[in-house]
PDB file of C-alpha atoms in Angstrom:
ATOM      1  CA  SER O   1       1.751  -8.584 -25.514  1.00 45.00           C
ATOM      2  CA  VAL O   2      -0.514  -7.064 -22.895  1.00 50.00           C
ATOM      3  CA  ARG O   3      -0.177  -3.517 -21.564  1.00 54.00           C
ATOM      4  CA  VAL O   4      -1.721  -2.084 -18.420  1.00 54.00           C
ATOM      5  CA  VAL O   5      -2.678   1.541 -19.062  1.00 56.00           C
ATOM      6  CA  ASP O   6      -4.095   4.170 -16.679  1.00 57.00           C
ATOM      7  CA  CYS O   7      -4.118   1.780 -13.760  1.00 60.00           C
ATOM      8  CA  ASP O   8      -5.529   2.617 -10.336  1.00 70.00           C
ATOM      9  CA  VAL O   9      -2.494   1.516  -8.301  1.00 71.00           C
ATOM     10  CA  GLU O  10      -4.377   0.669  -5.111  1.00 77.00           C
ATOM     11  CA  LYS O  11      -6.981  -1.353  -7.001  1.00 75.00           C
ATOM     12  CA  PHE O  12      -4.202  -3.167  -8.886  1.00 72.00           C
ATOM     13  CA  ARG O  13      -2.371  -3.991  -5.627  1.00 75.00           C
ATOM     14  CA  LYS O  14      -5.541  -5.369  -4.044  1.00 76.00           C
ATOM     15  CA  LEU O  15      -6.234  -7.537  -7.088  1.00 73.00           C
ATOM     16  CA  ALA O  16      -2.617  -8.637  -7.560  1.00 74.00           C
ATOM     17  CA  PHE O  17      -2.155  -9.802  -3.970  1.00 78.00           C
ATOM     18  CA  SER O  18      -5.621 -11.191  -3.379  1.00 79.00           C
ATOM     19  CA  ASP O  19      -6.832 -14.768  -3.583  1.00 79.00           C
ATOM     20  CA  GLU O  20     -10.074 -13.487  -5.077  1.00 75.00           C
ATOM     21  CA  PRO O  21     -10.631 -14.064  -8.809  1.00 70.00           C
ATOM     22  CA  TRP O  22     -10.023 -11.086 -11.093  1.00 64.00           C
ATOM     23  CA  PRO O  23     -13.179  -9.480 -12.464  1.00 67.00           C
ATOM     24  CA  GLY O  24     -14.105  -9.967 -16.095  1.00 70.00           C
ATOM     25  CA  THR O  25     -12.883 -12.622 -18.482  1.00 66.00           C
ATOM     26  CA  PRO O  26     -10.961 -15.468 -16.824  1.00 69.00           C
ATOM     27  CA  LEU O  27      -7.245 -15.195 -17.494  1.00 69.00           C
ATOM     28  CA  PRO O  28      -5.482 -18.083 -19.255  1.00 75.00           C
ATOM     29  CA  PHE O  29      -2.754 -18.452 -16.602  1.00 76.00           C
ATOM     30  CA  GLU O  30      -2.899 -18.831 -12.861  1.00 77.00           C
ATOM     31  CA  LYS O  31       0.195 -16.701 -12.251  1.00 82.00           C
ATOM     32  CA  TYR O  32       1.731 -13.704 -13.992  1.00 83.00           C
ATOM     33  CA  LEU O  33       5.175 -12.159 -13.837  1.00 85.00           C
ATOM     34  CA  PHE O  34       5.453  -8.550 -15.007  1.00 86.00           C
ATOM     35  CA  VAL O  35       8.729  -6.996 -16.201  1.00 87.00           C
ATOM     36  CA  CYS O  36       9.101  -3.290 -16.881  1.00 86.00           C
ATOM     37  CA  THR O  37      10.164  -2.599 -20.471  1.00 86.00           C
ATOM     38  CA  HIS O  38       9.420   1.154 -20.446  1.00 83.00           C
ATOM     39  CA  ASN O  39      12.262   2.623 -22.506  1.00 82.00           C
ATOM     40  CA  LYS O  40      11.285   6.300 -22.465  1.00 80.00           C
ATOM     41  CA  ARG O  41      11.777   6.770 -18.719  1.00 73.00           C
ATOM     42  CA  ASP O  42      14.751   4.488 -18.081  1.00 74.00           C
ATOM     43  CA  ARG O  43      16.863   2.703 -20.694  1.00 78.00           C
ATOM     44  CA  ARG O  44      17.719  -0.008 -18.159  1.00 80.00           C
ATOM     45  CA  CYS O  45      14.092  -1.070 -18.340  1.00 83.00           C
ATOM     46  CA  GLY O  46      13.808  -0.659 -22.090  1.00 83.00           C
ATOM     47  CA  VAL O  47      16.961  -2.615 -22.872  1.00 87.00           C
ATOM     48  CA  GLY O  48      17.550  -4.812 -19.824  1.00 87.00           C
ATOM     49  CA  GLY O  49      13.872  -5.382 -19.104  1.00 87.00           C
ATOM     50  CA  THR O  50      13.273  -6.576 -22.646  1.00 89.00           C
ATOM     51  CA  LEU O  51      16.213  -8.995 -22.413  1.00 92.00           C
ATOM     52  CA  VAL O  52      14.949 -10.329 -19.072  1.00 90.00           C
ATOM     53  CA  LEU O  53      11.395 -10.675 -20.413  1.00 90.00           C
ATOM     54  CA  ASN O  54      12.563 -12.596 -23.492  1.00 91.00           C
ATOM     55  CA  ALA O  55      14.757 -14.904 -21.387  1.00 91.00           C
ATOM     56  CA  LEU O  56      11.909 -15.604 -18.948  1.00 89.00           C
ATOM     57  CA  ASN O  57       9.527 -16.360 -21.813  1.00 87.00           C
ATOM     58  CA  ASP O  58      12.066 -18.742 -23.385  1.00 88.00           C
ATOM     59  CA  VAL O  59      12.578 -20.599 -20.106  1.00 87.00           C
ATOM     60  CA  SER O  60       8.876 -20.738 -19.281  1.00 81.00           C
ATOM     61  CA  GLU O  61       8.065 -22.210 -22.710  1.00 78.00           C
ATOM     62  CA  GLU O  62      10.933 -24.715 -22.468  1.00 80.00           C
ATOM     63  CA  ARG O  63       9.951 -25.932 -19.024  1.00 82.00           C
ATOM     64  CA  LYS O  64       6.203 -25.436 -19.450  1.00 80.00           C
ATOM     65  CA  PHE O  65       5.850 -23.209 -16.367  1.00 79.00           C
ATOM     66  CA  PRO O  66       2.209 -22.390 -15.483  1.00 78.00           C
ATOM     67  CA  TYR O  67       2.664 -18.634 -15.646  1.00 81.00           C
ATOM     68  CA  ALA O  68       2.888 -15.848 -18.182  1.00 83.00           C
ATOM     69  CA  CYS O  69       5.625 -13.229 -18.397  1.00 86.00           C
ATOM     70  CA  LEU O  70       4.308  -9.897 -19.622  1.00 86.00           C
ATOM     71  CA  GLU O  71       5.692  -6.404 -20.130  1.00 87.00           C
ATOM     72  CA  ILE O  72       4.523  -3.490 -18.040  1.00 84.00           C
ATOM     73  CA  SER O  73       5.578   0.000 -17.021  1.00 80.00           C
ATOM     74  CA  HIS O  74       6.368   0.772 -13.375  1.00 73.00           C
ATOM     75  CA  VAL O  75       3.158   0.363 -11.410  1.00 68.00           C
ATOM     76  CA  GLY O  76       2.878   3.367  -9.126  1.00 63.00           C
ATOM     77  CA  GLY O  77       5.569   5.333 -10.917  1.00 64.00           C
ATOM     78  CA  HIS O  78       9.276   5.130 -11.461  1.00 61.00           C
ATOM     79  CA  GLY O  79      10.036   5.489  -7.752  1.00 59.00           C
ATOM     80  CA  PHE O  80       8.656   1.969  -7.160  1.00 52.00           C
ATOM     81  CA  SER O  81      10.893   0.296  -9.736  1.00 56.00           C
ATOM     82  CA  GLY O  82      13.126  -2.571  -8.754  1.00 54.00           C
ATOM     83  CA  ASN O  83      16.240  -1.096 -10.394  1.00 44.00           C
TER      84      ASN O  83
END
């Protein structure tokens, strides 16, 4: 799994919503879906997020979707979570 650590939120937003290529090594997928699985701050993310992530990965492998589902903590803090 991949973890984003010590992220500059504004830089991440610009990269995430831009059509420009990401700097550095080319990524293996064209699209990414991030699900919060941070258990220490909110158990809904740690338990529910992990279940959602596993289900999305199962479906994407089954149907050969061209995206990756990865775990992440809340980008920008807990106040920006989708819960």
